Amino acid sequence: MTVAAELELQSMVLLRLGERRYAVVATEIAELVAPSRMFKFPHRSPKVEGVILRRGRIVPVCEVAERLLGKKISARRFYLIAVRNYGGHKAPHKEWVAIPVTGECELINAEITGPSASDAPHIAGWISHDGNVIEVLDISALTARPEDEPAFPAAGATNTFVEANS
Amino acid sequence: MRLAPKAKSPAAKSEQIILFRVGGALFAVSSASVQEVRSVDSLAGASAEIKDSGVLKVRHLLQRGEQNLFVVNGTIHFGLPLTPGTLVFILRQSRTALLIDGIEKMTSMTHLQALPLAFHGEERQWYRGLTALDQTVVPVVDPQGFLSEDEVARLDNLLTQKVSAEASVASSGALQ
């Protein structure tokens, strides 16, 4: 491998959701933690399941499987703590979000191919690994709120606390 | 990537809070914002039912001197299963009283974390933030978040209409 080619490689975290694998740029990941107790309280943000306590911080758990796989996953082995930027490039405001994953994660180096115009907004690109083509996820787009993403209709204003406890 | 470490304040300032339950869920409110706690039974003579208030969570009015307080049903406000409320928080510097299931305990919190931005719904008006107490996360309610200015205006308008209607009936009765 030439030096030039090596420079184009990026550290990626490979995660598993159900039977599928996805990649996230490693700089967007804070850590991988074992599932801890999730706390629920009434709210009306459909993509947020609850919160966990991690290193003294209260971290929201964001459900992404439904969007990626079309269904929720019940089995979860870890939380991937990702760094989510809410402020854009001009005034970045970064907060942790926890994403439930179903398998162990792997750190790899891979070359990213940019997304095409027809790709969903949460696809930051593609990598090739182990003979598979894997989506690289854009955490900010994947956990977008209605105000971040006007093109997507807001999900019904359901009370997730009641749903989870009924 | 790591976030900047949390800034440590030289001395953590604590705030007295009341932990209370509504519809089976646990909440906290600053004790400084609660003027009085009354049982529902003790308020029977001072409250009046408001029918068709237009604000579903307000079904009762509490008369306190010259002021009318709107009793917000906590379970409806938070979208929780209905439970028979037993206590009422009369909130300080507010037109709101809050119907709750019961008080869990009084305690203090030393850290209030802003509600994470992943929460983007009505809860941003409901809560001042979240606090961790005994390895449990509790939302700290905002006393100003139970009724919007628009809802208070609608309720006031309804009361004014009722008073005028009653005065009109009384005056027509006197003329006859």
Coordinates of C-alpha atoms in Angstrom, one line a residue:
Chain A
M1 CA 0.0 0.0 0.0
T2 CA 1.3 3.4 -0.9
V3 CA 1.5 6.3 1.5
A4 CA -1.1 8.2 -0.5
A5 CA -3.5 5.3 -0.3
E6 CA -2.9 4.9 3.4
L7 CA -3.8 8.5 4.0
E8 CA -7.3 7.9 2.5
L9 CA -8.1 5.2 5.0
Q10 CA -10.2 6.2 7.9
S11 CA -10.8 4.5 11.3
M12 CA -14.3 3.1 11.4
V13 CA -16.3 1.4 14.0
L14 CA -18.3 -1.6 12.6
L15 CA -21.5 -2.2 14.6
R16 CA -24.2 -4.9 14.3
L17 CA -27.9 -4.3 14.3
G18 CA -29.8 -7.6 13.9
E19 CA -28.2 -9.4 11.0
R20 CA -26.8 -6.2 9.4
R21 CA -23.6 -4.4 9.9
Y22 CA -23.1 -0.7 9.7
A23 CA -20.0 1.6 10.0
V24 CA -19.5 4.9 11.9
V25 CA -16.5 7.1 11.6
A26 CA -14.5 6.3 14.8
T27 CA -14.1 10.0 15.7
E28 CA -17.9 10.2 16.2
I29 CA -17.7 7.4 18.8
A30 CA -17.0 8.0 22.5
E31 CA -17.2 4.4 23.8
L32 CA -19.0 1.1 23.8
V33 CA -20.7 0.1 27.0
A34 CA -22.6 -2.8 28.3
P35 CA -26.4 -2.2 28.7
S36 CA -27.2 -0.5 31.9
R37 CA -30.5 0.4 33.4
M38 CA -32.5 2.7 31.2
F39 CA -34.7 5.3 32.9
K40 CA -38.0 6.3 31.4
F41 CA -40.1 9.4 32.0
P42 CA -42.9 11.0 30.0
H43 CA -41.9 12.8 26.9
R44 CA -43.0 13.2 23.3
S45 CA -39.8 12.5 21.3
P46 CA -40.6 9.2 19.5
K47 CA -37.1 8.3 18.6
V48 CA -35.8 8.6 22.2
E49 CA -36.4 5.5 24.3
G50 CA -35.1 6.8 27.6
V51 CA -31.9 7.8 29.3
I52 CA -28.9 6.0 30.8
L53 CA -26.4 7.2 33.3
R54 CA -22.8 7.2 32.1
R55 CA -19.8 8.8 33.8
G56 CA -22.1 11.2 35.7
R57 CA -23.8 12.2 32.5
I58 CA -27.4 11.5 31.6
V59 CA -27.3 10.2 28.0
P60 CA -30.4 9.8 25.8
V61 CA -30.9 6.4 24.2
C62 CA -31.9 6.8 20.6
E63 CA -33.8 4.1 18.7
V64 CA -32.3 3.8 15.2
A65 CA -33.1 0.2 14.3
E66 CA -36.6 1.0 13.2
R67 CA -35.3 3.5 10.7
L68 CA -32.5 1.3 9.5
L69 CA -34.1 -2.1 9.6
G70 CA -37.8 -1.2 9.5
K71 CA -38.4 -2.9 12.9
K72 CA -37.3 -2.5 16.5
I73 CA -34.8 -4.9 17.9
S74 CA -35.3 -6.4 21.3
A75 CA -31.9 -8.0 21.8
R76 CA -29.3 -5.5 22.6
R77 CA -25.8 -6.3 23.9
F78 CA -24.2 -2.9 24.0
Y79 CA -24.8 0.8 23.8
L80 CA -22.5 2.7 21.4
I81 CA -22.0 6.1 22.8
A82 CA -21.8 8.5 19.9
V83 CA -21.0 12.2 19.8
R84 CA -23.9 14.1 18.1
N85 CA -23.4 17.6 16.9
Y86 CA -26.5 19.7 17.3
G87 CA -25.1 23.1 16.3
G88 CA -23.8 22.7 12.8
H89 CA -20.3 23.6 11.7
K90 CA -20.5 27.3 12.7
A91 CA -21.5 26.8 16.3
P92 CA -20.9 23.1 17.1
H93 CA -22.7 21.9 20.2
K94 CA -21.9 18.3 20.9
E95 CA -23.8 15.9 23.2
W96 CA -23.6 12.2 23.8
V97 CA -26.3 9.9 22.4
A98 CA -26.5 6.1 23.1
I99 CA -27.4 3.8 20.3
P100 CA -28.4 0.2 21.1
V101 CA -26.5 -2.4 19.1
T102 CA -26.9 -6.1 19.0
G103 CA -23.3 -7.3 18.7
E104 CA -19.7 -6.5 19.5
C105 CA -18.1 -3.7 17.6
E106 CA -14.9 -3.9 15.6
L107 CA -12.4 -1.1 14.8
I108 CA -11.2 -1.2 11.2
N109 CA -9.5 1.1 8.7
A110 CA -11.3 1.5 5.4
E111 CA -11.6 3.9 2.5
I112 CA -15.0 5.6 2.3
T113 CA -16.8 6.1 -1.0
G114 CA -19.1 9.1 -0.8
P115 CA -22.8 8.8 -0.9
S116 CA -24.8 9.1 -4.1
A117 CA -27.6 11.5 -4.6
S118 CA -30.2 8.8 -4.2
D119 CA -28.9 7.7 -0.8
A120 CA -30.9 8.4 2.3
P121 CA -29.7 11.4 4.4
H122 CA -28.3 9.1 7.1
I123 CA -25.8 7.5 4.7
A124 CA -22.5 9.3 4.9
G125 CA -20.9 6.9 2.5
W126 CA -20.0 3.3 1.8
I127 CA -17.0 1.0 2.7
S128 CA -16.0 -2.3 1.4
H129 CA -15.0 -4.8 4.1
D130 CA -14.7 -8.6 4.1
G131 CA -16.4 -8.8 0.7
N132 CA -19.4 -6.8 1.9
V133 CA -20.5 -3.3 1.1
I134 CA -21.4 -1.5 4.3
E135 CA -23.3 1.7 4.9
V136 CA -21.4 4.4 6.8
L137 CA -23.9 6.1 9.1
D138 CA -24.2 9.8 9.7
I139 CA -25.2 9.9 13.4
S140 CA -26.5 13.5 13.2
A141 CA -28.8 12.6 10.3
L142 CA -29.8 9.3 11.8
T143 CA -30.9 10.9 15.1
A144 CA -32.3 14.0 13.4
R145 CA -35.1 15.9 15.1
P146 CA -38.0 17.3 13.0
E147 CA -36.5 20.7 13.1
D148 CA -33.2 19.3 11.8
E149 CA -34.9 17.4 9.0
P150 CA -38.0 19.1 7.6
A151 CA -38.2 16.7 4.7
F152 CA -39.1 13.9 7.0
P153 CA -42.6 13.9 8.5
A154 CA -42.6 14.0 12.3
A155 CA -43.7 10.8 13.8
G156 CA -46.9 10.8 15.8
A157 CA -46.7 12.6 19.1
T158 CA -47.0 9.5 21.2
N159 CA -46.1 9.2 24.8
T160 CA -43.3 6.8 24.8
F161 CA -43.4 6.4 28.6
V162 CA -46.9 5.1 28.5
E163 CA -46.2 2.8 25.5
A164 CA -43.3 1.2 27.2
N165 CA -45.1 0.7 30.4
S166 CA -48.4 -0.5 29.1
Chain B
M1 CA -13.9 11.5 20.4
R2 CA -14.4 12.8 24.0
L3 CA -16.4 15.7 25.1
A4 CA -14.8 18.4 27.2
P5 CA -14.8 17.3 30.8
K6 CA -17.6 18.7 33.0
A7 CA -16.5 21.9 34.7
K8 CA -16.2 21.3 38.5
S9 CA -17.7 24.0 40.6
P10 CA -15.8 24.7 43.8
A11 CA -18.8 24.0 46.0
A12 CA -21.9 22.2 44.6
K13 CA -24.9 24.3 45.3
S14 CA -27.8 22.2 46.4
E15 CA -31.5 22.8 45.8
Q16 CA -34.3 21.5 48.0
I17 CA -36.7 19.4 45.9
I18 CA -39.9 17.5 46.4
L19 CA -40.2 14.1 44.8
F20 CA -43.7 13.3 43.8
R21 CA -45.7 10.8 41.8
V22 CA -48.2 11.3 39.0
G23 CA -49.7 8.4 37.1
G24 CA -47.0 6.1 38.5
A25 CA -44.1 8.2 37.3
L26 CA -41.7 10.0 39.5
F27 CA -41.0 13.7 39.2
A28 CA -39.2 16.4 41.1
V29 CA -40.1 20.0 41.7
S30 CA -38.2 22.7 43.5
S31 CA -39.6 23.1 46.9
A32 CA -39.2 26.9 46.6
S33 CA -41.8 26.9 43.8
V34 CA -44.4 25.1 45.9
Q35 CA -46.3 27.5 48.2
E36 CA -48.6 25.0 49.8
V37 CA -49.5 21.3 49.7
R38 CA -53.2 20.5 50.3
S39 CA -55.2 17.4 50.2
V40 CA -58.0 17.2 47.7
D41 CA -60.5 16.7 50.5
S42 CA -59.5 19.9 52.2
L43 CA -60.1 21.9 49.1
A44 CA -63.7 20.6 48.4
G45 CA -65.3 23.8 49.5
A46 CA -62.9 26.1 47.7
S47 CA -63.0 24.5 44.3
A48 CA -65.4 24.6 41.4
E49 CA -65.7 22.4 38.4
I50 CA -65.1 24.0 35.0
K51 CA -67.0 22.3 32.2
D52 CA -65.8 22.5 28.7
S53 CA -62.8 24.7 29.6
G54 CA -61.2 24.1 26.2
V55 CA -58.1 23.0 28.1
L56 CA -58.6 19.3 28.7
K57 CA -56.1 19.1 31.6
V58 CA -57.9 21.8 33.6
R59 CA -61.2 20.7 35.1
H60 CA -61.3 22.6 38.3
L61 CA -60.8 26.1 39.6
L62 CA -59.5 26.9 43.0
Q63 CA -60.5 30.2 44.6
R64 CA -57.8 31.7 46.7
G65 CA -58.8 35.1 48.0
E66 CA -59.4 37.2 45.0
Q67 CA -57.4 34.9 42.7
N68 CA -58.6 32.0 40.7
L69 CA -56.1 29.1 40.3
F70 CA -56.4 26.6 37.5
V71 CA -56.0 23.0 38.7
V72 CA -53.9 21.0 36.2
N73 CA -54.5 17.3 36.3
G74 CA -50.9 16.0 36.2
T75 CA -51.8 12.7 34.5
I76 CA -53.5 14.4 31.6
H77 CA -50.7 16.9 31.3
F78 CA -48.0 14.3 31.0
G79 CA -50.2 11.9 29.0
L80 CA -50.2 9.2 31.7
P81 CA -52.9 6.7 32.8
L82 CA -55.5 8.5 34.9
T83 CA -55.2 8.0 38.6
P84 CA -57.2 9.6 41.4
G85 CA -55.2 12.6 42.5
T86 CA -55.0 13.0 46.3
L87 CA -52.8 16.1 46.7
V88 CA -52.6 19.5 45.2
F89 CA -49.5 21.6 44.9
I90 CA -50.3 25.3 44.9
L91 CA -47.5 26.8 43.0
R92 CA -45.8 30.1 43.9
Q93 CA -46.1 33.1 41.6
S94 CA -48.3 31.1 39.3
R95 CA -52.0 30.7 38.3
T96 CA -51.5 27.0 38.5
A97 CA -52.2 24.3 41.0
L98 CA -51.1 20.8 40.2
L99 CA -53.1 17.6 41.0
I100 CA -50.7 14.8 41.9
D101 CA -50.9 11.2 43.3
G102 CA -48.7 11.7 46.3
I103 CA -45.4 12.9 47.7
E104 CA -42.5 10.4 47.7
K105 CA -40.1 12.4 49.8
M106 CA -38.2 15.7 50.2
T107 CA -34.5 15.7 49.3
S108 CA -31.9 17.9 47.7
M109 CA -30.2 17.9 44.3
T110 CA -26.7 19.2 43.6
H111 CA -26.7 18.9 39.9
L112 CA -29.3 19.7 37.3
Q113 CA -28.5 18.6 33.8
A114 CA -30.2 20.4 30.9
L115 CA -32.6 18.2 29.0
P116 CA -30.5 16.5 26.2
L117 CA -31.3 18.1 22.8
A118 CA -32.4 14.7 21.5
F119 CA -35.7 15.5 23.4
H120 CA -37.5 17.9 21.1
G121 CA -41.2 17.7 22.0
E122 CA -43.4 19.3 24.6
E123 CA -41.1 18.0 27.3
R124 CA -38.8 20.9 26.6
Q125 CA -41.5 23.1 28.2
W126 CA -42.4 20.6 30.9
Y127 CA -38.9 20.1 32.4
R128 CA -36.1 22.4 33.7
G129 CA -33.8 19.4 33.3
L130 CA -32.9 16.0 34.7
T131 CA -31.2 15.1 37.9
A132 CA -29.6 11.9 39.1
L133 CA -30.6 10.8 42.6
D134 CA -29.6 7.5 44.2
Q135 CA -28.7 6.1 40.8
T136 CA -32.1 7.1 39.4
V137 CA -32.8 9.8 36.9
V138 CA -35.7 12.1 37.7
P139 CA -37.1 14.9 35.5
V140 CA -37.3 18.2 37.3
V141 CA -40.5 19.9 36.3
D142 CA -40.7 23.6 35.3
P143 CA -43.6 25.2 37.4
Q144 CA -44.2 27.6 34.5
G145 CA -44.6 24.7 32.0
F146 CA -48.0 23.4 33.1
L147 CA -50.1 26.1 31.4
S148 CA -49.0 28.3 28.5
E149 CA -49.9 32.0 28.4
D150 CA -52.4 31.2 25.7
E151 CA -54.1 28.5 27.8
V152 CA -54.3 30.9 30.8
A153 CA -55.8 33.5 28.5
R154 CA -58.4 31.1 27.2
L155 CA -59.3 30.0 30.7
D156 CA -59.6 33.6 31.9
N157 CA -61.8 34.4 28.9
L158 CA -64.1 31.5 29.8
L159 CA -64.3 32.7 33.4
T160 CA -65.1 36.3 32.3
Q161 CA -67.9 35.0 30.0
K162 CA -69.4 32.9 32.8
V163 CA -69.3 35.8 35.2
S164 CA -71.1 38.0 32.6
A165 CA -73.6 35.3 31.9
E166 CA -74.4 34.9 35.6
A167 CA -74.6 38.7 36.1
S168 CA -77.0 38.9 33.1
V169 CA -79.2 36.1 34.5
A170 CA -79.2 37.8 38.0
S171 CA -80.1 41.2 36.6
S172 CA -82.9 39.9 34.4
G173 CA -84.2 38.0 37.5
A174 CA -84.2 41.2 39.5
L175 CA -86.1 43.1 36.9
Q176 CA -88.9 40.5 36.8

